[in-house]
mmCIF file of C-alpha atoms in Angstrom:
data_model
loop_
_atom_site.group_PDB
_atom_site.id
_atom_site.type_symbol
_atom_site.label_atom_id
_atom_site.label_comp_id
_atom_site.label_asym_id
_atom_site.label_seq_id
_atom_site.Cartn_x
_atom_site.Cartn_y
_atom_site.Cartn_z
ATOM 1 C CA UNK A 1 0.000 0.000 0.000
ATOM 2 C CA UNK A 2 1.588 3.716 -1.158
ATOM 3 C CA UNK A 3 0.715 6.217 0.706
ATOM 4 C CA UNK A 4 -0.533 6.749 5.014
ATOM 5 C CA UNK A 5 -2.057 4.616 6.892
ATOM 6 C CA UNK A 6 -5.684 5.440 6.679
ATOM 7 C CA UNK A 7 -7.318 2.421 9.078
ATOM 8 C CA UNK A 8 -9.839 4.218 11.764
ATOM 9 C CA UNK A 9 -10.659 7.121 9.483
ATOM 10 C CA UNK A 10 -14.299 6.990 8.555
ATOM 11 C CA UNK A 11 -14.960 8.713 4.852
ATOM 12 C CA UNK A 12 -18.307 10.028 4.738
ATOM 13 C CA UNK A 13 -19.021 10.399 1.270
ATOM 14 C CA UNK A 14 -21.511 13.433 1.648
ATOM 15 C CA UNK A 15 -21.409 17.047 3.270
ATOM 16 C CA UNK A 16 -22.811 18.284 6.433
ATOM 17 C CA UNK A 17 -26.122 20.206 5.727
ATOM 18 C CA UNK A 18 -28.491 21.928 7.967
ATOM 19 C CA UNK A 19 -31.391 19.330 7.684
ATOM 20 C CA UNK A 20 -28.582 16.968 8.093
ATOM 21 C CA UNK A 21 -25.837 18.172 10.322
ATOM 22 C CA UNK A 22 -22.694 15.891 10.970
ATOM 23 C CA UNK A 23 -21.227 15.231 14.177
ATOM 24 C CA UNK A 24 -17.924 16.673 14.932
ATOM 25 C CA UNK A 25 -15.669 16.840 18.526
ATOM 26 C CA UNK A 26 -17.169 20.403 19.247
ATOM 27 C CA UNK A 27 -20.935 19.024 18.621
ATOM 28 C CA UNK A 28 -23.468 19.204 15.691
ATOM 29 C CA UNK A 29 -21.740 21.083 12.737
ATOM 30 C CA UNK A 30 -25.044 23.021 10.916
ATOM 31 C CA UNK A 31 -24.156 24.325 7.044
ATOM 32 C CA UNK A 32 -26.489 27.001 5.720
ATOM 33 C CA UNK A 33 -26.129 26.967 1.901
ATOM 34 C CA UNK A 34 -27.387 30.659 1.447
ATOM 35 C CA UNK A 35 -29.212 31.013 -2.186
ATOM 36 C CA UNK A 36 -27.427 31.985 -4.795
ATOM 37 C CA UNK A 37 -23.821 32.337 -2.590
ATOM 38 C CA UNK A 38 -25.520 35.582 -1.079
ATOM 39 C CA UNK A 39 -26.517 36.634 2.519
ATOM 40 C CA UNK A 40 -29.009 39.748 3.207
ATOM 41 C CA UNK A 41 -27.827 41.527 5.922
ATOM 42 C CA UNK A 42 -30.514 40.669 8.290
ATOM 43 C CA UNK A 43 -29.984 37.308 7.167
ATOM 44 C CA UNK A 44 -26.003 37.214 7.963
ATOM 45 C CA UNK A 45 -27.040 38.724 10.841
ATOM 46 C CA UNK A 46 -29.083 36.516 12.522
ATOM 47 C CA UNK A 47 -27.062 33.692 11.635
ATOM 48 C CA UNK A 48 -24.747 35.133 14.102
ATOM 49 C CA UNK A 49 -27.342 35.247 16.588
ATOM 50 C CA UNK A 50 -28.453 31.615 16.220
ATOM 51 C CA UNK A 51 -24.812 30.390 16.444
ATOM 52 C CA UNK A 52 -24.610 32.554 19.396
ATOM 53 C CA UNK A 53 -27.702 31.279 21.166
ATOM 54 C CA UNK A 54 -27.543 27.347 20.262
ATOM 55 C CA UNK A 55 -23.685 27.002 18.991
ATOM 56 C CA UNK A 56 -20.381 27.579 20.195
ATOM 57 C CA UNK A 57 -20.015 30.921 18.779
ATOM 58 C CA UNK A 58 -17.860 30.167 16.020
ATOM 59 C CA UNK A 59 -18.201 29.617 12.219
ATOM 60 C CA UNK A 60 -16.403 28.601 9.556
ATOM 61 C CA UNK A 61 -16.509 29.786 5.427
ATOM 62 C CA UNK A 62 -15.849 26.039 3.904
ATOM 63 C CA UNK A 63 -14.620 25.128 0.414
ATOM 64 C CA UNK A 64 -18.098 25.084 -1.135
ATOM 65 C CA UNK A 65 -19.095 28.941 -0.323
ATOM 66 C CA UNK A 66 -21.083 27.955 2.588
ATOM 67 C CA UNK A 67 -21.358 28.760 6.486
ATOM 68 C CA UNK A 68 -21.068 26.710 9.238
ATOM 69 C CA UNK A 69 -22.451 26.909 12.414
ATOM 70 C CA UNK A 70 -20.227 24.752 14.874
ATOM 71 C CA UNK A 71 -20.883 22.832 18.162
ATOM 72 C CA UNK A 72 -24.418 22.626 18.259
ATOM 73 C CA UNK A 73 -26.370 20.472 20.524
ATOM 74 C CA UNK A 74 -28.993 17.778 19.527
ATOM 75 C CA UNK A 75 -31.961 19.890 21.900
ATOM 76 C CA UNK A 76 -30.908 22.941 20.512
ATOM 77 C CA UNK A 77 -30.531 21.650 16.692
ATOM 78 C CA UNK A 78 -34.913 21.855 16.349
ATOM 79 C CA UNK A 79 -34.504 25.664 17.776
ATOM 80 C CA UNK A 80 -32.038 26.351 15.541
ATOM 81 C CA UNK A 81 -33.592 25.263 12.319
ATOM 82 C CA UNK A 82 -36.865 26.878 12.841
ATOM 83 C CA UNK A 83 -34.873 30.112 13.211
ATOM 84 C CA UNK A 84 -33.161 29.557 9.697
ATOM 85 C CA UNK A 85 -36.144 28.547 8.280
ATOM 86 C CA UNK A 86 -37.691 31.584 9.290
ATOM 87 C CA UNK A 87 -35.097 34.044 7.686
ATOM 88 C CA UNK A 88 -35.658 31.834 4.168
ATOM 89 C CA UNK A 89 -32.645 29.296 4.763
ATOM 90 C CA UNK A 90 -33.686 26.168 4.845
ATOM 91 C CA UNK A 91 -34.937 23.582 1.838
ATOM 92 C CA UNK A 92 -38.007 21.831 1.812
ATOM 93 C CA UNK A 93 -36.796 18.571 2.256
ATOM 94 C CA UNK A 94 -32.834 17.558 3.506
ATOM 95 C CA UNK A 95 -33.024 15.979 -0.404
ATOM 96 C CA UNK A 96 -32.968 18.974 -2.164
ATOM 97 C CA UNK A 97 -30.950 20.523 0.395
ATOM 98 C CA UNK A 98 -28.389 17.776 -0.708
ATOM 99 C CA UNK A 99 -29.110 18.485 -4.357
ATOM 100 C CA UNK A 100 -28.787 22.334 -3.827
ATOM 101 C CA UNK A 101 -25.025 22.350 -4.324
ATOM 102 C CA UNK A 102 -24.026 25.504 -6.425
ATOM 103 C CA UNK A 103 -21.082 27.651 -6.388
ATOM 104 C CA UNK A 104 -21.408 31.151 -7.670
ATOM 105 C CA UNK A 105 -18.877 33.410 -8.970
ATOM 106 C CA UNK A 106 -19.147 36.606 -6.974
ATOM 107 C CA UNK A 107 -18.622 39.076 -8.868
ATOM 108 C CA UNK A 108 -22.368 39.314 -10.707
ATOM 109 C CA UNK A 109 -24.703 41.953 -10.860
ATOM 110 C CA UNK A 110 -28.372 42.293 -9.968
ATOM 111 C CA UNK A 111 -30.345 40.479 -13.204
ATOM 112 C CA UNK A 112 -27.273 39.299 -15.069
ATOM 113 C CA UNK A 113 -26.810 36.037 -16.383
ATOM 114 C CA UNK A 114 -25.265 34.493 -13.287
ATOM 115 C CA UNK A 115 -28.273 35.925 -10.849
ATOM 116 C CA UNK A 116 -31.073 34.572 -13.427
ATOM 117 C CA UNK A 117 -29.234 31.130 -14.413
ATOM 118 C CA UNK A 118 -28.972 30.005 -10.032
ATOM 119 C CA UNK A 119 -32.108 30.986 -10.112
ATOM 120 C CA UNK A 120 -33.487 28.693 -12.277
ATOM 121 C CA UNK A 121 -30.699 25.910 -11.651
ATOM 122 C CA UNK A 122 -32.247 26.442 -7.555
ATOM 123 C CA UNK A 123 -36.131 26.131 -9.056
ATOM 124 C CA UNK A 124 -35.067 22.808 -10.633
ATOM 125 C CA UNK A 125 -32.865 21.146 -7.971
ATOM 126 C CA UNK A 126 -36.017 21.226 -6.001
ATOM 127 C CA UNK A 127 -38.147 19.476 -8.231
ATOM 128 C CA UNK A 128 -39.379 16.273 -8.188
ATOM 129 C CA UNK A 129 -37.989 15.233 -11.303
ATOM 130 C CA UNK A 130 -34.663 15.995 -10.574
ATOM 131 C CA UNK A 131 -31.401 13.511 -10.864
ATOM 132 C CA UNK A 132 -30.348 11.651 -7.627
ATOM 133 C CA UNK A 133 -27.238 13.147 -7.691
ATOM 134 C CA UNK A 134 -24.640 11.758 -5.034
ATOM 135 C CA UNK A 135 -24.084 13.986 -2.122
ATOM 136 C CA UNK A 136 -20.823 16.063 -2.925
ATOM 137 C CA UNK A 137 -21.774 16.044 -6.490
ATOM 138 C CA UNK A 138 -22.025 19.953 -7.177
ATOM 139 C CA UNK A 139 -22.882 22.973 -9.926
ATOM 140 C CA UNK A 140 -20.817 25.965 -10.627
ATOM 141 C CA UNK A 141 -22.229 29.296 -12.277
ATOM 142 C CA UNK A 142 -19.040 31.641 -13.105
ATOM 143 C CA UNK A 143 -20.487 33.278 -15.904
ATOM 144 C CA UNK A 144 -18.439 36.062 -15.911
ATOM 145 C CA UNK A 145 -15.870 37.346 -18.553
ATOM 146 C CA UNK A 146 -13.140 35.740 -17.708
ATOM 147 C CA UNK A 147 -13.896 32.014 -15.302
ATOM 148 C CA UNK A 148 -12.964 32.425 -11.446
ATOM 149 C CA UNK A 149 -14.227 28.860 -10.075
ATOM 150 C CA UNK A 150 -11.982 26.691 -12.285
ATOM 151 C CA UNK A 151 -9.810 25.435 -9.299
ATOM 152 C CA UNK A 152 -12.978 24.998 -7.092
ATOM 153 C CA UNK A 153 -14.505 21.904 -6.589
ATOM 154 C CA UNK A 154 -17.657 21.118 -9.210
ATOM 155 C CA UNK A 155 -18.963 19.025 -11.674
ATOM 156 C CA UNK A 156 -20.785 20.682 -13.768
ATOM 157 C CA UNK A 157 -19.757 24.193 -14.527
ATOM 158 C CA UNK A 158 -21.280 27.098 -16.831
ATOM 159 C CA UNK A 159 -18.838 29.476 -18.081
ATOM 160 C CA UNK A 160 -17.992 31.471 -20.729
ATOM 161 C CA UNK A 161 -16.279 30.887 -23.797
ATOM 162 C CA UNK A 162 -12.940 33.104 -25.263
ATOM 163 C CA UNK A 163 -15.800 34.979 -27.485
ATOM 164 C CA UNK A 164 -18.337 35.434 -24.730
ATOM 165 C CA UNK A 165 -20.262 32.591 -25.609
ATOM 166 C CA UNK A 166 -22.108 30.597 -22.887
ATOM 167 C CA UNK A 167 -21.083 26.492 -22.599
ATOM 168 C CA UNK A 168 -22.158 23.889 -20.167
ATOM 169 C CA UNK A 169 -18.837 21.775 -19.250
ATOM 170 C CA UNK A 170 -18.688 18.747 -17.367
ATOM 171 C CA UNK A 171 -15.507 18.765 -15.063
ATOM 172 C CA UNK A 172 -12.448 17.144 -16.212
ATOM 173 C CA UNK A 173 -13.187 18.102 -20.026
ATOM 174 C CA UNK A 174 -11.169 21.161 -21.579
ATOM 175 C CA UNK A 175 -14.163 21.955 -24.098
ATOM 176 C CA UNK A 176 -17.423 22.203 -23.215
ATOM 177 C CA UNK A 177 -20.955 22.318 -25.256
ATOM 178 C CA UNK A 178 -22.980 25.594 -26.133
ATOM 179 C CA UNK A 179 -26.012 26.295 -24.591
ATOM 180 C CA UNK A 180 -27.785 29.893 -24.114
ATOM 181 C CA UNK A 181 -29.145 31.814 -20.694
ATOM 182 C CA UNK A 182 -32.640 30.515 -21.561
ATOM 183 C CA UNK A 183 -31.345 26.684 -21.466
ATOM 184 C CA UNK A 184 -28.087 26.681 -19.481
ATOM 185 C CA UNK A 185 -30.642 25.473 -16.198
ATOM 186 C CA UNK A 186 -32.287 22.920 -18.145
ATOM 187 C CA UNK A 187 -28.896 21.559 -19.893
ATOM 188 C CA UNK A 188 -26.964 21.285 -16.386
ATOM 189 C CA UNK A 189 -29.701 19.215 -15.056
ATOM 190 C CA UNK A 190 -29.551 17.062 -18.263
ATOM 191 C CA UNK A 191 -25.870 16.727 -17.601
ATOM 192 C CA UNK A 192 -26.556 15.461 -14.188
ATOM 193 C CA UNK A 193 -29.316 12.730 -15.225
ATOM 194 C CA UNK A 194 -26.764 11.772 -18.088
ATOM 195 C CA UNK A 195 -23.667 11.521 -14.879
ATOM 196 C CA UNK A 196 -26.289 9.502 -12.885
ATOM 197 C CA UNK A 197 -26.867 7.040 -15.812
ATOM 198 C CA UNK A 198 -22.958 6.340 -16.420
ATOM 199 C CA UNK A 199 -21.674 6.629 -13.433
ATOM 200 C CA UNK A 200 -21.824 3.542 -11.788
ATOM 201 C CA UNK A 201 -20.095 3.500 -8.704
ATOM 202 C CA UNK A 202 -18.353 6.660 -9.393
ATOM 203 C CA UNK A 203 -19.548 9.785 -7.258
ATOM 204 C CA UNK A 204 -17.854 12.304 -9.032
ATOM 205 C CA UNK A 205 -17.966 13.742 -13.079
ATOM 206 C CA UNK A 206 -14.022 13.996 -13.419
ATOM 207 C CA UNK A 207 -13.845 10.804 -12.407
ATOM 208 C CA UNK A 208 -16.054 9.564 -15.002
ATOM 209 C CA UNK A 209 -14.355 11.375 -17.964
ATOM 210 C CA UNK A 210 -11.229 10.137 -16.772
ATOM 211 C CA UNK A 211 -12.225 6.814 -17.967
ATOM 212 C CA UNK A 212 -13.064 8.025 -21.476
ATOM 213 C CA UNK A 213 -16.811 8.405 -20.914
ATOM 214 C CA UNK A 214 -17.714 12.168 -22.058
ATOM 215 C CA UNK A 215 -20.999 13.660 -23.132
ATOM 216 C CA UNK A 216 -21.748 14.406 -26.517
ATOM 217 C CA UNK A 217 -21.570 17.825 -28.012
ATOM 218 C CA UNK A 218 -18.676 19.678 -26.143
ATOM 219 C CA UNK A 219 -16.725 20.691 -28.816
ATOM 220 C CA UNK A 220 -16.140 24.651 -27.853
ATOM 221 C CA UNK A 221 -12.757 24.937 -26.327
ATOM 222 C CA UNK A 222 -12.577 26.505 -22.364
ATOM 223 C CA UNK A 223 -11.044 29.166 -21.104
ATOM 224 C CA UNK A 224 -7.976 28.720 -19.091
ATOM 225 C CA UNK A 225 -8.939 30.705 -16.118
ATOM 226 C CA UNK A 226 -5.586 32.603 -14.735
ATOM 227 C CA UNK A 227 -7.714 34.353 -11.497
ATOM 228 C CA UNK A 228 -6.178 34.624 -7.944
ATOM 229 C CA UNK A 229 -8.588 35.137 -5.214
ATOM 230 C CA UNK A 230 -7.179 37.633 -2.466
ATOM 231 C CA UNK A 231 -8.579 40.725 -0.329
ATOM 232 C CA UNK A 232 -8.944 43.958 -1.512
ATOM 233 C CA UNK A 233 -11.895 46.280 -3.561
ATOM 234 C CA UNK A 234 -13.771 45.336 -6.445
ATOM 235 C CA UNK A 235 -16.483 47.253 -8.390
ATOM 236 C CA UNK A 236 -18.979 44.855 -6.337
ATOM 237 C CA UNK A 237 -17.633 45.549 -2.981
ATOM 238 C CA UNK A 238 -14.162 44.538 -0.569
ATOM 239 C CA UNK A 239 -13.036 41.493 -0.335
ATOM 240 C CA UNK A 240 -11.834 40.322 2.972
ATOM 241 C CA UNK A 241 -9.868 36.995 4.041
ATOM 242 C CA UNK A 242 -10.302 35.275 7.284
ATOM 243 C CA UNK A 243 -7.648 32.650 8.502
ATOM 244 C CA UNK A 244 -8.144 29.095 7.827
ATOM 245 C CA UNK A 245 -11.678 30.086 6.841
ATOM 246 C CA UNK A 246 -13.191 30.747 10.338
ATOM 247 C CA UNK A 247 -14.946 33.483 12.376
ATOM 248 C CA UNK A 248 -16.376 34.605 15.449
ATOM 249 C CA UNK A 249 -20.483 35.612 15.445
ATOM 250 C CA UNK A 250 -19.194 38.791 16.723
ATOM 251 C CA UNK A 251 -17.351 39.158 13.580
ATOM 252 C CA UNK A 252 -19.906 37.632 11.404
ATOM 253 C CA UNK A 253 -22.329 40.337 12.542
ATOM 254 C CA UNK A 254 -20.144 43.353 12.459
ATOM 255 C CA UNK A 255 -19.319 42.438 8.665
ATOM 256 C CA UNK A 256 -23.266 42.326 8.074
ATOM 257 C CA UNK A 257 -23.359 46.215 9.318
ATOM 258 C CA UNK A 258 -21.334 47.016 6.009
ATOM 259 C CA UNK A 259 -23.592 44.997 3.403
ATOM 260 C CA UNK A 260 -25.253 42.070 2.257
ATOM 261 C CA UNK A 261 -22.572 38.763 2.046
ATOM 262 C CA UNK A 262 -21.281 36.808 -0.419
ATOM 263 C CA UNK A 263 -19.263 33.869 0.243
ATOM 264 C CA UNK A 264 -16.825 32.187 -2.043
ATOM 265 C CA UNK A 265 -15.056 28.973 -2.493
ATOM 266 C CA UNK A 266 -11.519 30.461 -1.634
ATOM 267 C CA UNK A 267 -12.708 31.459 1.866
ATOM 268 C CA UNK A 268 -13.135 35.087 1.317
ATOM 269 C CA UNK A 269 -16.345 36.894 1.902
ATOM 270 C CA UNK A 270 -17.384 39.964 -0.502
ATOM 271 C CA UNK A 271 -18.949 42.875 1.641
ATOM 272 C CA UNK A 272 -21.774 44.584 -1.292
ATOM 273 C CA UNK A 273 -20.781 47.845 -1.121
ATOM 274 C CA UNK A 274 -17.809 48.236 0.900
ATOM 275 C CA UNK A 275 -16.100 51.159 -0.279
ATOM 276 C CA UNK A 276 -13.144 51.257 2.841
ATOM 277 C CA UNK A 277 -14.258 49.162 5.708
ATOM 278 C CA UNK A 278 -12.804 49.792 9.128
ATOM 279 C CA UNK A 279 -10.499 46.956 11.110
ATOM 280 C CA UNK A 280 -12.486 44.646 12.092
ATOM 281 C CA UNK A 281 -11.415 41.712 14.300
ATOM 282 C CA UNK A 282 -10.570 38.337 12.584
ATOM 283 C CA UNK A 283 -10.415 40.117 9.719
ATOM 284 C CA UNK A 284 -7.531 40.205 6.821
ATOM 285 C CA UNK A 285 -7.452 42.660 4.538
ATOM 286 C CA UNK A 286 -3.906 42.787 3.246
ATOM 287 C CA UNK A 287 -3.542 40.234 0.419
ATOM 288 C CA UNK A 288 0.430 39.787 1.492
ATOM 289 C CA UNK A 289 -0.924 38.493 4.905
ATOM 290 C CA UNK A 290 0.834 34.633 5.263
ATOM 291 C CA UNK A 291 -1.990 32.862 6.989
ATOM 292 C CA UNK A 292 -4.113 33.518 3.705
ATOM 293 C CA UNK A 293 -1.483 30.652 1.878
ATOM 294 C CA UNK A 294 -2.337 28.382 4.518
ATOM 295 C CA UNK A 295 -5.603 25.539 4.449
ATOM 296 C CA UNK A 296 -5.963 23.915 7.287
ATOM 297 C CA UNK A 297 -8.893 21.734 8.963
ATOM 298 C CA UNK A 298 -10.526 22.583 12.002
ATOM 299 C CA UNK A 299 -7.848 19.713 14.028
ATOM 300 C CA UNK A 300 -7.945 18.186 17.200
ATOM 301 C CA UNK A 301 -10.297 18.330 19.236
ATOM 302 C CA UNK A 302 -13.205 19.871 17.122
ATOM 303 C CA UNK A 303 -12.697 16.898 15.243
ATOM 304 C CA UNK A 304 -13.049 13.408 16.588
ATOM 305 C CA UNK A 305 -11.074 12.295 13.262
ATOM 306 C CA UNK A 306 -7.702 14.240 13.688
ATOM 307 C CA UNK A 307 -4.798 13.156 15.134
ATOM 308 C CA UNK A 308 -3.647 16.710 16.035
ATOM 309 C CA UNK A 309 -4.047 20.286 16.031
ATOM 310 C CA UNK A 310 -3.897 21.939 12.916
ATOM 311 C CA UNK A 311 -4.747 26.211 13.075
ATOM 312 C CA UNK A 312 -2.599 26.883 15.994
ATOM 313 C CA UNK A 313 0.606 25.029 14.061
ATOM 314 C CA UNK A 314 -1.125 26.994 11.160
ATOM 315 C CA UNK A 315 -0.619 30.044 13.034
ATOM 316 C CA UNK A 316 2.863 29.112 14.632
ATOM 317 C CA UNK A 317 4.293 28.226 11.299
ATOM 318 C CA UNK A 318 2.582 31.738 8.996
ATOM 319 C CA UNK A 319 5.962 34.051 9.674
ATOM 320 C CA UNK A 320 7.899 31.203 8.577
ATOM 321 C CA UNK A 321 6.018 30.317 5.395
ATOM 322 C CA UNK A 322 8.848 32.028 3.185
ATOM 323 C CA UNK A 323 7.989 32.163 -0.788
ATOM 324 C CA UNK A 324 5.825 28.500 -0.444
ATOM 325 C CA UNK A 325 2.617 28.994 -2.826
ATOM 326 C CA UNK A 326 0.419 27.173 -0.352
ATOM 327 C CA UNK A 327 0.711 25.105 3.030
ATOM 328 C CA UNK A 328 -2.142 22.679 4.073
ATOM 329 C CA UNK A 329 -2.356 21.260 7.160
ATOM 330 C CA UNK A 330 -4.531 17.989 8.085
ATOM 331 C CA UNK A 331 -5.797 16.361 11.176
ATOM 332 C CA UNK A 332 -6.047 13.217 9.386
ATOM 333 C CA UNK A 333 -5.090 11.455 6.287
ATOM 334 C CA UNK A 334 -8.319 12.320 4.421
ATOM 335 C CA UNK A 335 -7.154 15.939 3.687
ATOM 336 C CA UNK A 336 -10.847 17.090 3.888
ATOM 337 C CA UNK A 337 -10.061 20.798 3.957
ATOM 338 C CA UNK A 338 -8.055 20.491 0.322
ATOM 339 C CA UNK A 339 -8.104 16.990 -1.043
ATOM 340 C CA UNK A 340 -6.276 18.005 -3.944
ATOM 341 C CA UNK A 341 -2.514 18.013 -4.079
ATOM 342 C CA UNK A 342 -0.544 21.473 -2.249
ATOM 343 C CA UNK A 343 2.949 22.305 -2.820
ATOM 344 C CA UNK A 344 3.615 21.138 0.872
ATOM 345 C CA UNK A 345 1.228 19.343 3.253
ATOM 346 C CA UNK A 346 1.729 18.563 7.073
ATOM 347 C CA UNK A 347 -0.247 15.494 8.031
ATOM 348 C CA UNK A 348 -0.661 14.718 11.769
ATOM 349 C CA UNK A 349 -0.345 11.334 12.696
ATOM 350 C CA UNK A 350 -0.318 9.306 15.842
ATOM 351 C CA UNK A 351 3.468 10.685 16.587
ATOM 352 C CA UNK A 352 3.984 14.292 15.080
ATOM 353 C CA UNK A 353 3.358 15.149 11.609
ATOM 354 C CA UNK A 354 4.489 13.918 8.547
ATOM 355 C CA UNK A 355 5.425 16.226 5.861
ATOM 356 C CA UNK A 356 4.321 15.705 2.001
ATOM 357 C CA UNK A 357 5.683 17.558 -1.220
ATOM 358 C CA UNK A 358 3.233 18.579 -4.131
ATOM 359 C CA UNK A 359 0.933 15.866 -2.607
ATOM 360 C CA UNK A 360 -2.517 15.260 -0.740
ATOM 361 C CA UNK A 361 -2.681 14.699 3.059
ATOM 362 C CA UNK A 362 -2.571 10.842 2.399
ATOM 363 C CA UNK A 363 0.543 10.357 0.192
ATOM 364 C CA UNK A 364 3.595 9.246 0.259
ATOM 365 C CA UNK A 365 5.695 11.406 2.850
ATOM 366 C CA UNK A 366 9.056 12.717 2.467
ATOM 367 C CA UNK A 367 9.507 12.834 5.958
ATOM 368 C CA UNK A 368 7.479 11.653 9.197
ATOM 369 C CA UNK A 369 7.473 11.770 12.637
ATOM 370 C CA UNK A 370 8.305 15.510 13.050
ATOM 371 C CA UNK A 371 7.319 17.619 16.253
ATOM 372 C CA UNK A 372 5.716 21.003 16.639
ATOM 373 C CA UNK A 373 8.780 22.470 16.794
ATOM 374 C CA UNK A 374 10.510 20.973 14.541
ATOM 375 C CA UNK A 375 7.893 21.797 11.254
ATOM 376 C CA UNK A 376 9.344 25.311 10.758
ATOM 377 C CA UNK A 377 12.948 24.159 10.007
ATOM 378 C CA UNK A 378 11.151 21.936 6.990
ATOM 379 C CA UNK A 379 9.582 24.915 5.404
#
C-alpha cells in the first residue's frame, strides 16, 4: 500500500447540511447553503445570533461557499432550524438541500446572467424530477468574462467561452458544449441525469471522464482561467480573508453592518458595497498576509477524526512560510479541507506530523514523525 495509513478514518461520502448536520468533537456542525452564494444583511445577521444562542459561537466559510455553524447540541438543533427557516434558509426537504449544491462566482450583478441562471438551476434542484445526484456532487455558475471557479470543486460548470459565448462543461473536459441563458438550467440538469446514468459506482464527473466516458456535443474549447482570489476592492464591494476560513459571530455580525454577504469557495467573503471598511477583528485585509497561503482543517479536538491540532501550528508556522505557494495542514489522512494536491502538506499522525511535497494529506511522505517544533525548520 503507497501512501498513510488510513485504518480508523471513517470517509463520509456526503457534506454536512443543515437538515442533516454531521457530528464533529465540538458538537453538531449546521451548514447554511445561502441562495445563490448571497446573505441579506438581516440574514447574515441573525445567523450570528443563532450560532450565538444554540452554537459555540464560532463559524467557519468552507470550500463550497457555505457557512457553518459549529458545536451545536442535539436539543438545541430543532430551535435552531426553525430560526433559519424563518429568515428563508432552509430547503423543503434535507433531499434537495443535498441536491442544492451551487457555487457562484461573486462578482455578478443584480439580473445578469449568473443571478437569473442560479435561479433557475435552484427552481429545478427542487423538483421532483430531478437527478439523484450523489451527495458532494455539485454545480458551478461563473459566468463572468473571464472564469474564477476553475480550481474549485464542481462538476458541472457554466462558463464562458474566449468569445463570450455561454457552454455547459462537465468537469475534467477542456471543451465544453454551447447552450444559451434561456437553457443553461435545463442543460446542467440534463448533464446530471446523463452523470447519474454512467456513473456507476463513481460519485464524481471527473472521475467519469477520466475513464473516457464524455458527453456528446462539447466541442467549444474553455477558457484557461488565470484568477487569484485575495482581499482587496472590487467594483462589487471589498473582499476580505479570514484565517483558515473561520470566524467569530461577533465578527460575522459586524461584517453584516457594512452589506449584504457573499461567500466564495476560496474562503473570502465579498462585503456589497464596501467602499473602505474599518479593522475589524478576525479580519484580513492585506492580500500579502501569510496565513491567507495556509488551508488547514478545524484539528484536534473539534474533530473526533484528527490526530492533532492543525490552526494553531497553522498560526505558529505563517511568519515562517517564506515564498511557499500554499501550506495545508490535516488532522487526518483524508485531507478534507483540500483533497487536492498542495505544494507542501503537514499530516498529523499518531506521533507528530508527517510532511508531504506537491501531494494530498494521504501520500507518500518525504519525511514523518516531526514535532511542533521541529515543522518550521522543513519549510
Amino acid at each position: 500500500m503507497s501512501g498513510q495509513e488510513t485504518t480508523g478514518h471513517e470517509v463520509k461520502g456526503w457534506c454536512p447540511g443543515a437538515l442533516r448536520p454531521m457530528m464533529s468533537g465540538d458538537g453538531l456542525v449546521v451548514r447554511v447553503r445561502p441562495f445563490g452564494g448571497r446573505l441579506r444583511r438581516a440574514q447574515a445577521d441573525g445567523i450570528a445570533s443563532l450560532a450565538a444562542a444554540h452554537g459555540n459561537g464560532f463559524l467557519d466559510v468552507s470550500s463550497r461557499g457555505n457557512i457553518q455553524i459549529r458545536g451545536v447540541t442535539q436539543e438545541k438543533h430543532a430551535a435552531l432550524i426553525e430560526g433559519l427557516r424563518a429568515m428563508g434558509l432552509i430547503d423543503a426537504t434535507p433531499e434537495i438541500e443535498s441536491r442544492r449544491n451551487i457555487l457562484v462566482a461573486p462578482f455578478w450583478q443584480p439580473g445578469d446572467e449568473t443571478e437569473l441562471i442560479t435561479a433557475e438551476l435552484t427552481e429545478r434542484l427542487a423538483a421532483p424530477t430531478a437527478p439523484a445526484i450523489p451527495g458532494k456532487f455539485g454545480f458551478a455558475v461563473d459566468c463572468g468574462r473571464s472564469p474564477v471557479l476553475q480550481a474549485a470543486s464542481a462538476d458541472i460548470r457554466l462558463e464562458l467561452d474566449a468569445g463570450g459565448g455561454l457552454i455547459l462543461v462537465a468537469d475534467g473536459m477542456n471543451t465544453g458544449r454551447p447552450v444559451t441563458q434561456e437553457n443553461a438550467a435545463q442543460e446542467a440538469l440534463s448533464l446530471a441525469h446523463w452523470f447519474v446514468d454512467h456513473a456507476g459506482e463513481m460519485t464524481r464527473m471527473k472521475a467519469l471522464v477520466a475513464q473516457g466516458i464524455t458527453p456528446e456535443g462539447a466541442f467549444v474549447p474553455r477558457q484557461q482561467g488565470t484568477y487569484t482570489p485575495a482581499p482587496g476592492y472590487t467594483p462589487n464591494g471589498a473582499i476580505v480573508g479570514l484565517a483558515f476560513g473561520q470566524l467569530r459571530v461577533e465578527t460575522l455580525s459586524t461584517l453584516a453592518k457594512h452589506g449584504g454577504l457573499r461567500l466564495t469557495p476560496w474562503r473570502l467573503i465579498l462585503v456589497e458595497s464596501a467602499r473602505q471598511l474599518p479593522k475589524i477583528n478576525g479580519v484580513i485585509t492585506d492580500p500579502a498576509d501569510p496565513l491567507l497561503r495556509i488551508t488547514a482543517c478545524t484539528g484536534a479536538p473539534r474533530c473526533t477524526q484528527a490526530l492533532g491540532k492543525t490552526r494553531s501550528i497553522g498560526k505558529a508556522l505563517a511568519p515562517h512560510l517564506g515564498d511557499i505557494a500554499m501550506l495545508h495542514i490535516s488532522g487526518c489522512t483524508k485531507g478534507c479541507a483540500h483533497p487536492r494536491p498542495a505544494p507542501l502538506t503537514l499530516t498529523a499522525q499518531a506521533e507528530g506530523f508527517a510532511l508531504i511535497r506537491d501531494g494530498k494529506a494521504g501520500d507518500e511522505p518525504t519525511l514523518s514523525r516531526l514535532s511542533s517544533d521541529d515543522l518550521k525548520d522543513h519549510l
